[in-house]
Coordinates of C-alpha atoms in Angstrom, one line a residue:
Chain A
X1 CA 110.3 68.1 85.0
X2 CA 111.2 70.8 87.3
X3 CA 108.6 72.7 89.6
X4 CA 106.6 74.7 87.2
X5 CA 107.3 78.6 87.8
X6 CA 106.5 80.9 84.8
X7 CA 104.7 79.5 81.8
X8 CA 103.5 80.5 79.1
X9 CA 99.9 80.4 76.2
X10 CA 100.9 77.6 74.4
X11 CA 100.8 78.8 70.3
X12 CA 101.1 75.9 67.9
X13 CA 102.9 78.3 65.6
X14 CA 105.7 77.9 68.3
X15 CA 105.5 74.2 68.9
X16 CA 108.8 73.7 68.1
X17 CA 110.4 76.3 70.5
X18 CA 108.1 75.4 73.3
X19 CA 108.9 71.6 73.0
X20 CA 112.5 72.3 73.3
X21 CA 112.4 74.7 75.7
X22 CA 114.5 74.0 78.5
X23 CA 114.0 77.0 81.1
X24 CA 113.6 75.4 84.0
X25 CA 110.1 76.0 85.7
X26 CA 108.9 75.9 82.6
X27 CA 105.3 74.6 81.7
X28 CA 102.2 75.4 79.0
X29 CA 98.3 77.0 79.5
X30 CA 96.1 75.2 76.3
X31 CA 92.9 76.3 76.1
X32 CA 91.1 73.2 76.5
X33 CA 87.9 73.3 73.4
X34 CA 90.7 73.4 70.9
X35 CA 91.6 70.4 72.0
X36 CA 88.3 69.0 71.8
X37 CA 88.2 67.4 68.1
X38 CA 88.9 63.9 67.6
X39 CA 92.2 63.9 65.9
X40 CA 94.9 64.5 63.7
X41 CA 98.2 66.7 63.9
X42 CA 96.7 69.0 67.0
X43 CA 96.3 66.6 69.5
X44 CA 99.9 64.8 68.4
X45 CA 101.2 67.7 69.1
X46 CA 99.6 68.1 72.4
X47 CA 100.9 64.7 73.2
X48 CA 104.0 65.1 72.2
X49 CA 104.1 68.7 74.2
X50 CA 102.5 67.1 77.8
X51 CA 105.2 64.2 77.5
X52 CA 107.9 67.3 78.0
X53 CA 106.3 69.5 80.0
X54 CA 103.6 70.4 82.9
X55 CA 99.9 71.9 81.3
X56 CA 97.3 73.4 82.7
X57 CA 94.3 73.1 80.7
X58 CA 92.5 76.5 81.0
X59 CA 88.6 76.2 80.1
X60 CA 86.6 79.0 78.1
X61 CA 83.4 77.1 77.3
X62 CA 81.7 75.5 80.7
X63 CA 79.7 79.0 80.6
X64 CA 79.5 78.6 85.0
X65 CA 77.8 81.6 85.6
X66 CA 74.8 80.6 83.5
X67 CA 71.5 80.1 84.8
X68 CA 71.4 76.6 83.3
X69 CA 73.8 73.7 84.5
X70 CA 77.3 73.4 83.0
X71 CA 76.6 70.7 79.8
X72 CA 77.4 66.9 81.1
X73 CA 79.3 66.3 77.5
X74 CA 81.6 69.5 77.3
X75 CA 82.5 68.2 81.0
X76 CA 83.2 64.7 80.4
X77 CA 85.1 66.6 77.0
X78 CA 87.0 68.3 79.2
X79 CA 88.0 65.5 81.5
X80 CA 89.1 64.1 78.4
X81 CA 91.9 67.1 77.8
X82 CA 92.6 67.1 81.7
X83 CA 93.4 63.6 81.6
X84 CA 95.1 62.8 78.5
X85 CA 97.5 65.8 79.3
X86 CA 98.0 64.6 82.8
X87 CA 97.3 68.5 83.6
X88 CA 98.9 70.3 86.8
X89 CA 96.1 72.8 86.7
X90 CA 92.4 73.1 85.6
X91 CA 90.7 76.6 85.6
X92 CA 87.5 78.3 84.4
X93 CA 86.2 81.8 84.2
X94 CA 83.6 83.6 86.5
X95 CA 81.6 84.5 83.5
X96 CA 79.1 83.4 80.8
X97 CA 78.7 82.2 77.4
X98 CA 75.6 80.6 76.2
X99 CA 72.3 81.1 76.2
X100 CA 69.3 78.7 74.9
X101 CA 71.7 76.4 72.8
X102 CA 74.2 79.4 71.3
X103 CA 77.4 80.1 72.5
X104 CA 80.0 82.6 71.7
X105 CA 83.4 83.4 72.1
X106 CA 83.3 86.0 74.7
X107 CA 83.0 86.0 78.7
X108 CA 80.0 87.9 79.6
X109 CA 79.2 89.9 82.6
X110 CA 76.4 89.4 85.1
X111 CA 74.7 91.0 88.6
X112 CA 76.9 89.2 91.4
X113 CA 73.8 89.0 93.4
X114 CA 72.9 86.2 95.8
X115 CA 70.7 84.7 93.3
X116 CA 73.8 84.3 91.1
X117 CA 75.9 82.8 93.9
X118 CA 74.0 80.3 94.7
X119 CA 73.9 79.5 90.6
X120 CA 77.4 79.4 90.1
X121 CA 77.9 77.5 93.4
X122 CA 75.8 74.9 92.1
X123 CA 77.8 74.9 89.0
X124 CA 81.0 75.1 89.9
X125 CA 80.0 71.6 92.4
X126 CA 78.4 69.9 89.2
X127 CA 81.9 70.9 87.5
X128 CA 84.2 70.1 90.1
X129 CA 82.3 66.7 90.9
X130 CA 82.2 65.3 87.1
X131 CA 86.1 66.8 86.7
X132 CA 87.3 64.6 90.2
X133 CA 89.6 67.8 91.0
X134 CA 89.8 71.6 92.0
X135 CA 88.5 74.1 89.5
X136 CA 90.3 77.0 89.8
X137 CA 88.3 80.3 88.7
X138 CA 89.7 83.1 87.0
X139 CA 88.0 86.5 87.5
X140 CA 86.5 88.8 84.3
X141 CA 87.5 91.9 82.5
X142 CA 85.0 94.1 82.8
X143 CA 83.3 96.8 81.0
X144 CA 79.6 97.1 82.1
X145 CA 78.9 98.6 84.7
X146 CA 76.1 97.2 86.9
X147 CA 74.0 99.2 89.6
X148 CA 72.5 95.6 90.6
X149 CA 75.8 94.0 92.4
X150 CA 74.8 92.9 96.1
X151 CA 78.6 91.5 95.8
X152 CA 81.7 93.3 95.3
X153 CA 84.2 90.5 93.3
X154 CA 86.5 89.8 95.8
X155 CA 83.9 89.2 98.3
X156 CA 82.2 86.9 95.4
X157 CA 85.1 84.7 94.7
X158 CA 85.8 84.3 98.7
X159 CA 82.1 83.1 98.9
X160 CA 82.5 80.9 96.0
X161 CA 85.7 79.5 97.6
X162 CA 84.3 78.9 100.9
X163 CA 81.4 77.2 99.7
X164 CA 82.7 74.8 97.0
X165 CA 86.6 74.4 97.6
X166 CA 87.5 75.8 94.6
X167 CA 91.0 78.1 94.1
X168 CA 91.4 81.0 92.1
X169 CA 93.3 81.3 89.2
X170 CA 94.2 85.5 89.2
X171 CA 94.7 87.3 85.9
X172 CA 96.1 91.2 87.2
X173 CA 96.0 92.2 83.6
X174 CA 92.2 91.8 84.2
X175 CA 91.8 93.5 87.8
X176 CA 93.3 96.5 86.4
X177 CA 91.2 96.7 83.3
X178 CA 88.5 95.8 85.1
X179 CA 89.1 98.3 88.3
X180 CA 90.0 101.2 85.4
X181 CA 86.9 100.2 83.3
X182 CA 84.0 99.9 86.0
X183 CA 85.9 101.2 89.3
X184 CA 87.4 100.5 92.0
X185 CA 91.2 100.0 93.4
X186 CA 93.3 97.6 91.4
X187 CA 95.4 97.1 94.9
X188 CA 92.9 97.3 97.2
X189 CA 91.4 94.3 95.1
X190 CA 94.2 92.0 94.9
X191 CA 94.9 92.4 98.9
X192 CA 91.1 91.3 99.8
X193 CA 92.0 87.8 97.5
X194 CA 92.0 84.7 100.1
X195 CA 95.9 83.7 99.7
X196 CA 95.6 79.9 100.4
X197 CA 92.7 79.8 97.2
X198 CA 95.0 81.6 94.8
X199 CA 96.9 78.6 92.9
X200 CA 97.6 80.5 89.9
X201 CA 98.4 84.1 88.3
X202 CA 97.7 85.3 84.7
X203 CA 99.5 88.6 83.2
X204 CA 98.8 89.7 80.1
X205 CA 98.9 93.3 77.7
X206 CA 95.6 95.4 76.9
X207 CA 95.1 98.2 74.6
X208 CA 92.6 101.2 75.0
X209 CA 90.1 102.0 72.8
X210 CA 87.7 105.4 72.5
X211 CA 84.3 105.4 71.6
X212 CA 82.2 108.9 71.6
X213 CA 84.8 110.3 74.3
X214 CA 84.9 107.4 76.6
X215 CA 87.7 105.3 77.0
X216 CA 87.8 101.8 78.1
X217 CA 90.6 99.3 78.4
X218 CA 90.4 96.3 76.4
X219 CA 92.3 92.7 77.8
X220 CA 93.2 91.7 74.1
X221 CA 96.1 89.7 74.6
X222 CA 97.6 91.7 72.7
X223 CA 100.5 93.5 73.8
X224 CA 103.4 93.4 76.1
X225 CA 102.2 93.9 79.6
X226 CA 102.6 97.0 81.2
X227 CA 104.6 98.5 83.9
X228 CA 101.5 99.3 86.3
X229 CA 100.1 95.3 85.5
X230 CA 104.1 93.5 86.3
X231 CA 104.0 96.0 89.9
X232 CA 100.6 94.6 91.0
X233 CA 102.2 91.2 89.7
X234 CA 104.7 91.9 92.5
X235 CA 102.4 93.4 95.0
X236 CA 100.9 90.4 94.8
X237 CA 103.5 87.6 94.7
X238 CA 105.2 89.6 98.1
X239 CA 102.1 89.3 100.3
X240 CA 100.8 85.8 98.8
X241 CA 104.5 83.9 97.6
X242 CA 105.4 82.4 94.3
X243 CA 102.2 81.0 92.4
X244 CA 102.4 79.2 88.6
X245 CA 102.4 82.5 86.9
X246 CA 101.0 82.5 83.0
X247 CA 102.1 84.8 80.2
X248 CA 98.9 85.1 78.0
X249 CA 98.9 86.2 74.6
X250 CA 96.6 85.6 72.0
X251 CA 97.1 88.3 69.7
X252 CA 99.7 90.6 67.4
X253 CA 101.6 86.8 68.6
X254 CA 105.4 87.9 68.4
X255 CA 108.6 85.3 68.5
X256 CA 108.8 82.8 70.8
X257 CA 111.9 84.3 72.1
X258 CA 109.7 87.5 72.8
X259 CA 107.3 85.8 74.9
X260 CA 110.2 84.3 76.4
X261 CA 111.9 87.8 77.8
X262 CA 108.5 88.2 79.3
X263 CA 108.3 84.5 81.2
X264 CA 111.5 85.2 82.6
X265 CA 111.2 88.4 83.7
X266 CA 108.3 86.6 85.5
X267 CA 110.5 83.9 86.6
X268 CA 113.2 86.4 88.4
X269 CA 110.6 88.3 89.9
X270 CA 109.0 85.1 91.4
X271 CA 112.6 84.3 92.3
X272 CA 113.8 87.6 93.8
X273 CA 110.5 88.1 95.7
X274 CA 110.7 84.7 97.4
X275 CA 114.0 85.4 98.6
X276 CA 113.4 88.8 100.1
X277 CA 110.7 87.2 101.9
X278 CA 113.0 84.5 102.8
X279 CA 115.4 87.2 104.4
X280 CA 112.8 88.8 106.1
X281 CA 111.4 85.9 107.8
X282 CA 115.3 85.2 109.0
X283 CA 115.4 88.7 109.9
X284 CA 112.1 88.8 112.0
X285 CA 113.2 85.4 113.6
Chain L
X1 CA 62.2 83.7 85.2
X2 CA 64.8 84.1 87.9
X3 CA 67.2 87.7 88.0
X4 CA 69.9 85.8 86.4
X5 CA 68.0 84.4 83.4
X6 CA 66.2 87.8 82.6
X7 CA 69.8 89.5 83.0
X8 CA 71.2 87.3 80.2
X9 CA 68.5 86.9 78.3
X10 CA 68.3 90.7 77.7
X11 CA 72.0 90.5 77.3
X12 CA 72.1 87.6 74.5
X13 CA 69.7 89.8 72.7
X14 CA 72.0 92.6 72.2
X15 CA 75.4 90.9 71.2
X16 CA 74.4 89.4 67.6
X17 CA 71.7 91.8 66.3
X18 CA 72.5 94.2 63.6
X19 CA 72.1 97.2 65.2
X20 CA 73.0 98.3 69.5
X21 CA 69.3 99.1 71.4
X22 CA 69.6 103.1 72.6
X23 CA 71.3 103.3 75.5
X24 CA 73.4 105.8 77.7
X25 CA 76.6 106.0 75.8
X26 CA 78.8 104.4 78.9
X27 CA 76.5 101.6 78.6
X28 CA 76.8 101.5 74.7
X29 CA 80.6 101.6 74.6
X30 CA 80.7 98.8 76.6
X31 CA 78.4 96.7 75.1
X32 CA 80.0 97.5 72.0
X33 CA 83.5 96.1 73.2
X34 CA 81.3 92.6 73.8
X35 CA 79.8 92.7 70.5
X36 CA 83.2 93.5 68.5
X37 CA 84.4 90.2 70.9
X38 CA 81.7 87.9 70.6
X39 CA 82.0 89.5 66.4
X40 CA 85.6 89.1 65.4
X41 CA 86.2 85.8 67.2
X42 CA 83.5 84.1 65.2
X43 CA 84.8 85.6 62.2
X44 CA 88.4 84.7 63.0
X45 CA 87.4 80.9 63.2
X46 CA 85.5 81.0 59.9
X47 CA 88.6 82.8 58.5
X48 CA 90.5 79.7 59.8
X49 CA 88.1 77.5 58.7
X50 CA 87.9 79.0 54.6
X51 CA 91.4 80.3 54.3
X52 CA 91.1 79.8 50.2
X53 CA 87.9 81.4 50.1
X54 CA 89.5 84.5 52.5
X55 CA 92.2 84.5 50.0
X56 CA 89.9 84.4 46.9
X57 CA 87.5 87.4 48.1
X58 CA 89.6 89.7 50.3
X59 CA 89.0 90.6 54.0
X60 CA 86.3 93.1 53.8
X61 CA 84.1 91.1 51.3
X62 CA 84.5 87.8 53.7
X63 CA 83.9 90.0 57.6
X64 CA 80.4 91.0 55.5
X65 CA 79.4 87.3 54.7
X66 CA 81.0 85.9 58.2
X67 CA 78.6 88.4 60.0
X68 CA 75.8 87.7 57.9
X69 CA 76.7 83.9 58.5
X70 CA 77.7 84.2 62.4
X71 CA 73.8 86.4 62.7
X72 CA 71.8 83.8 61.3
X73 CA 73.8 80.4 62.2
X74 CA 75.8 81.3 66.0
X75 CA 77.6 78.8 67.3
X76 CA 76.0 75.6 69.1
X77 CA 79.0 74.6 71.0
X78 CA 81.9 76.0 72.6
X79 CA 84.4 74.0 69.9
X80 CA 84.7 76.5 66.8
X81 CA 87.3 74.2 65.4
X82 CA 83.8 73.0 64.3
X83 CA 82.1 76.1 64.0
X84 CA 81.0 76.8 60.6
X85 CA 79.8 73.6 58.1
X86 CA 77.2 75.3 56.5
X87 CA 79.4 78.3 55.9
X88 CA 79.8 77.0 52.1
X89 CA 76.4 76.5 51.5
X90 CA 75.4 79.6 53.1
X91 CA 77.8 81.0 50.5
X92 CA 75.7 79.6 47.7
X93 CA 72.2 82.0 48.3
X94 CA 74.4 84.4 49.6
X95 CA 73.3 87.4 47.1
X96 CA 76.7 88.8 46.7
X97 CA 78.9 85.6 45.7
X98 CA 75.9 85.2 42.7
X99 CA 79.1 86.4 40.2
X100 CA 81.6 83.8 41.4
X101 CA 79.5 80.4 40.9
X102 CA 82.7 78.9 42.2
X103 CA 83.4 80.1 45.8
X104 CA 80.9 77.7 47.4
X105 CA 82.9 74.7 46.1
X106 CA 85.9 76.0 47.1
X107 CA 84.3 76.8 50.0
X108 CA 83.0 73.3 50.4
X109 CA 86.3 71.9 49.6
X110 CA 87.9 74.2 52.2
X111 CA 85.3 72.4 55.2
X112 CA 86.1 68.9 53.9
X113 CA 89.9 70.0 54.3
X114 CA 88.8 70.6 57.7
X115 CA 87.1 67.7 58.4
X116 CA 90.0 65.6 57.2
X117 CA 92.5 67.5 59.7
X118 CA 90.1 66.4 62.5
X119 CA 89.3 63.2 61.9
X120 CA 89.8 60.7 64.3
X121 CA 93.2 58.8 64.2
X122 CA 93.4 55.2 62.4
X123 CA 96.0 53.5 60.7
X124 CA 95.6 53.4 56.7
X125 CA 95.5 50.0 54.4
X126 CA 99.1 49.9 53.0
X127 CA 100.3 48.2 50.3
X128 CA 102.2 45.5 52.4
X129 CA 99.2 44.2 54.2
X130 CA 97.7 44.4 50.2
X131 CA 99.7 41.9 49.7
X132 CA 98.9 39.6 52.3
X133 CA 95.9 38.9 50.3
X134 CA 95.2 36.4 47.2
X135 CA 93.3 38.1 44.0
X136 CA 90.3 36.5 45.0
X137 CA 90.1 37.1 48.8
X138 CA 91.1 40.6 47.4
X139 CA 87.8 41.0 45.3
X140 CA 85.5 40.1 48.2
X141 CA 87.5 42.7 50.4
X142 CA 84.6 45.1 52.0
X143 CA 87.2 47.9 51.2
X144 CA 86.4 50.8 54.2
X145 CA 87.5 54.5 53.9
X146 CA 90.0 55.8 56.1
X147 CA 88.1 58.3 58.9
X148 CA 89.7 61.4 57.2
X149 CA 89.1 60.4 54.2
X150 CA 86.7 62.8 52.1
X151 CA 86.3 63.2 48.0
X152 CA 84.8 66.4 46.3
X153 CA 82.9 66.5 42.3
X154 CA 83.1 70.4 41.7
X155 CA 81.7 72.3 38.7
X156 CA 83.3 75.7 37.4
X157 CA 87.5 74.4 38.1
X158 CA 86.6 74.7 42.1
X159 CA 89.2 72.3 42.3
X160 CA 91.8 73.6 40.0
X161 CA 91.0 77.3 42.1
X162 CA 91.4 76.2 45.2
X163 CA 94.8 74.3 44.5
X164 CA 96.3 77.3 42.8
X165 CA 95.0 79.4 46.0
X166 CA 96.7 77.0 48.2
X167 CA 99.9 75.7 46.3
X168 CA 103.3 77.2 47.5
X169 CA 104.0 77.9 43.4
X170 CA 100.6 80.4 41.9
X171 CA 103.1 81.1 39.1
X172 CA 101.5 78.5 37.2
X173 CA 98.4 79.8 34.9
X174 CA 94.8 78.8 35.9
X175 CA 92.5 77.4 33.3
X176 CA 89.0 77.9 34.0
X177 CA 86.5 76.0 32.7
X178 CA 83.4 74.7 33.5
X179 CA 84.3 71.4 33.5
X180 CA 83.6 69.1 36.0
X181 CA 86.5 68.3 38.7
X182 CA 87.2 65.6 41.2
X183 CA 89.6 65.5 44.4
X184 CA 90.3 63.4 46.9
X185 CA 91.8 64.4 50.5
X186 CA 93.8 62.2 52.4
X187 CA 95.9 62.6 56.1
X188 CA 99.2 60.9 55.8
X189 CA 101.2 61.1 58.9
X190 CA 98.7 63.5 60.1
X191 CA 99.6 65.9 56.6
X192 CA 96.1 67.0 55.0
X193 CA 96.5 66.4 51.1
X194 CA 94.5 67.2 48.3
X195 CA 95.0 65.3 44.9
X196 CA 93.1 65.7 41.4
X197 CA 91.2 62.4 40.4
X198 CA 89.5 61.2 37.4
X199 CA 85.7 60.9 36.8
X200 CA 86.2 56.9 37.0
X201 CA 88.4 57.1 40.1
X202 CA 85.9 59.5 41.6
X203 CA 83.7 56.7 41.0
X204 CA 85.9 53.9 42.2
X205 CA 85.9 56.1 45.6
X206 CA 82.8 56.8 46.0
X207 CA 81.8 53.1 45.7
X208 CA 84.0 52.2 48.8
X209 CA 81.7 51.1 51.8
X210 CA 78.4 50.8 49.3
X211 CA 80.2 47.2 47.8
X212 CA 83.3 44.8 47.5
X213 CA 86.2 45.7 45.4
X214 CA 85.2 43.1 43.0
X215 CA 81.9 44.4 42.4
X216 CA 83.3 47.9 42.0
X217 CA 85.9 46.9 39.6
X218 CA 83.2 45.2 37.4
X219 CA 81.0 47.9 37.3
X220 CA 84.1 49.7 36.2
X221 CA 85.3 48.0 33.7
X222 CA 81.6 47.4 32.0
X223 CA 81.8 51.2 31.7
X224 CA 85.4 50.9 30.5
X225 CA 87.1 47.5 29.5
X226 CA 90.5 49.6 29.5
X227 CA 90.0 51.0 33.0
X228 CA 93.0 50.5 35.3
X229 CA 92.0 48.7 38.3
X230 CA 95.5 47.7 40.0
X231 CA 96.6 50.8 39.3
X232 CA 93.6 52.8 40.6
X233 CA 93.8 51.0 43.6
X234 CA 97.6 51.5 44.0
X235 CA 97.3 54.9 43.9
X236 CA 94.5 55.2 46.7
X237 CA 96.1 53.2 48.6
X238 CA 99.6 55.0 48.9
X239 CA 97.6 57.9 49.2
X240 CA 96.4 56.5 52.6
X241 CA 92.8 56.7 51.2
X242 CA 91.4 53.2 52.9
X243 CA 91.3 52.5 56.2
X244 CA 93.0 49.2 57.6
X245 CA 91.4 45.9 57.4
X246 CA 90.1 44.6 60.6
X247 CA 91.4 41.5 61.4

């Protein structure tokens, strides 16, 4: 297995292409509660998918910025899929998803207030102690805005960072939904992000919707990423370096061969980027 | 009640009821783009989850009943490969399935389908290790069903429905009836299958785990002295039904 560069959403409808894919840098994100079911023809092909290549197993159910502790058995669940895939990676989301016993498929917003911090520190410790390894968190798409923030985000995750030793996992398809949906600089964002924490990138396609006159921006997964999304990509990668660099998409799911125009074009940027900065260095020296 | 708390639990409140609280219509739109999330993804995995009955009543008739359902039964864990059990039964006091008396037992057999493709891993009884054994150690055999192992008695042809929904060839004609059915559903090299038995072999099944072979098979033939026993149990168990003997 070579370093992993540019991966991509693994899509069991394209098991076969990603199993035989032999771009080097290559590597797969699962998420990891599909994985969590006893057996049978998913998890063979999970096996037979982490024996050829690197996977980061991306969480959506630990629910860390709820009031209550994450739940002992989805973590030791968890482990479970981190271990048996030998994973590179492990990430969660700053966000929410239960509340008194229901959960649901979303990640929810809430006041980044000191009161929260302190929460989500105490998860993200419970997490990161049961787990054995670094959690990386992966900031929200927003949509509601909230007059009750004593945090901005980037200021959040630092906190977050400092206190627990977690990384950052950084999806740019979601600071500019986010920055276009609530405010703020998409930019301005992404330069205020620790670069030592950041240990992987996410991009990934939107769409925008209308409802009575306001527009909002909507991280569907569903679409080709955009121009404005693959420049803060490289904004990003030229002040911070090459990072593991995802290519989400969960929906309108075209050919592999699609999604793998996009992982390359990933891949050269990565590659180009790197050695600019390489000649720049020389040149300074 | 700290900040946090009385922030999401005025939020929770808002993302599965029927109808958006008034609010500022910023606020409204965005809470709207939750609700469609938090909405469609639930319906999505019961879509997953009852492909035949998707296929039987359309999309717009199953989004109504997958609200309904995902309103009064939200998910209590964050696997929804599991989300959804009850989803059949729901189906069967759900007012507007009252005119097809069928759907919750295709719907039923859809969730055993399910349960069969997610069952743990084990190695099935085969015929070879069958063979190991003498007729009589073979009659006091504790015979065990293989972990994905499920059978289904329908009424109203939910069997013969769902296999016509789900075969690669719907040219063939459906005969309704309301004769009872029975299937069985098997994983064979990690393949889900779904095959038409008998009332008697339904019965043989059924029996597995409750008593020894031998006291099936006399049970079985006191109902019927023609009643194929070797053959019966050939067929299960090329069909990967049992699970291996433990040694």
């Amino acid at each position: 297995m070579t370093h992993p560069t540019a991966g991509l959403g693994f899509k069991p409808e394209h098991f076969a292409d990603a199993l035989s894919c032999s771009a080097a840098g290559m590597w797969y994100e699962i998420h990891a509660e599909n994985y969590m079911v006893a057996g049978g023809s998913r998890m063979a092909m999970l096996d037979a998918l982490s024996e050829q290549h690197p996977i980061s197993v991306h969480g959506v159910g630990l629910s860390l910025a709820s009031d209550d502790e994450p739940d002992q058995q989805h973590l030791l669940k968890l482990k479970h899929v981190v271990d048996r895939t030998e994973a590179f990676i492990v990430s969660e989301h700053l966000a929410w998803n239960k509340w008194q016993g229901i959960h649901v498929p979303d990640l929810l917003p809430f006041p980044r207030t000191s009161d929260a911090l302190h929460v989500i520190v105490r998860n993200i410790d419970i997490a990161q102690n049961t787990l054995q390894r670094k959690l990386l968190i992966e900031n929200p798409s927003l949509y509601l805005s909230l007059a009750t923030h004593d945090w901005s985000e980037p200021d959040f995750l630092k906190e977050l960072v400092s206190r627990t030793g977690c990384g950052l996992l950084v999806d740019v398809n979601n600071v500019f939904v986010s920055t276009y949906n609530v405010g703020g600089d998409a930019q301005d964002y992404l330069d205020q992000l620790p670069i030592d924490a950041i240990g992987e990138i996410h991009l990934a396609g939107h769409v925008s919707e209308s409802q009575d006159a306001i527009e909002l921006l909507i991280d569907n997964h569903g679409a080709a990423i955009c121009d404005e999304v693959w420049k803060l990509y490289q904004h990003l990668i030229q002040r911070i370096g090459s990072r593991p660099t995802l290519i989400e998409r969960d929906t309108d799911i075209p050919a592999f061969d699609e999604l793998l125009g996009e992982r390359g074009y990933a891949a050269e940027m990565m590659n180009s980027t790197a050695i600019n900065m390489e000649r720049d260095r020389v040149h300074a020296a | 009640m700290s900040m946090l708390r009385n922030f999401q639990s005025e939020f929770a409140g808002y993302l599965l009821s029927p109808r958006l609280a008034a609010m500022p219509a910023r606020e409204a739109a965005a809470m709207n783009v939750y609700r469609n999330t938090v909405m469609k993804g639930l319906i999505d995995v019961l879509a997953a989850n009852y492909p035949t009955v998707l296929k039987l009543v359309g999309g717009e008739w199953f989004n109504g009943a997958a609200t309904e359902y995902a309103r009064s039964v939200p998910p209590g864990s964050p696997v929804l490969a599991a989300y959804g059990k009850d989803f059949w039964h729901f189906l069967e006091s759900f007012p507007p399935a009252f005119d097809l008396p069928y759907l919750s037992e295709v719907a039923r057999t859809d969730w055993l389908w399910i349960e069969s493709y997610f069952a743990p891993d084990a190695t099935a009884l085969s015929a070879s290790m069958l063979q190991t054994l003498s007729g009589e150690q073979l009659m006091l055999t504790p015979l065990a069903l293989h972990a994905a192992t499920r059978v289904i008695a329908c009424n109203y042809s939910a069997v013969s429905i769902w296999q016509h929904n789900r075969s690669d060839n719907p040219d063939i004609e459906l005969q309704v009836s309301d004769r009872d059915e029975f299937a069985l559903i098997t994983r064979i090299s990690n393949v889900v299958q779904l095959q038409r038995l008998d009332a008697q072999e339904y019965a043989f099944v059924n029996s597995i785990g409750k008593a020894t072979l031998g006291e099936t098979a006399i049970m079985l033939l006191e109902q019927d002295p023609q009643f194929p026993v070797a053959n019966t149990l050939a067929k299960l168990v090329n069909s990967g039904c049992f699970a291996s003997l433990s040694s």
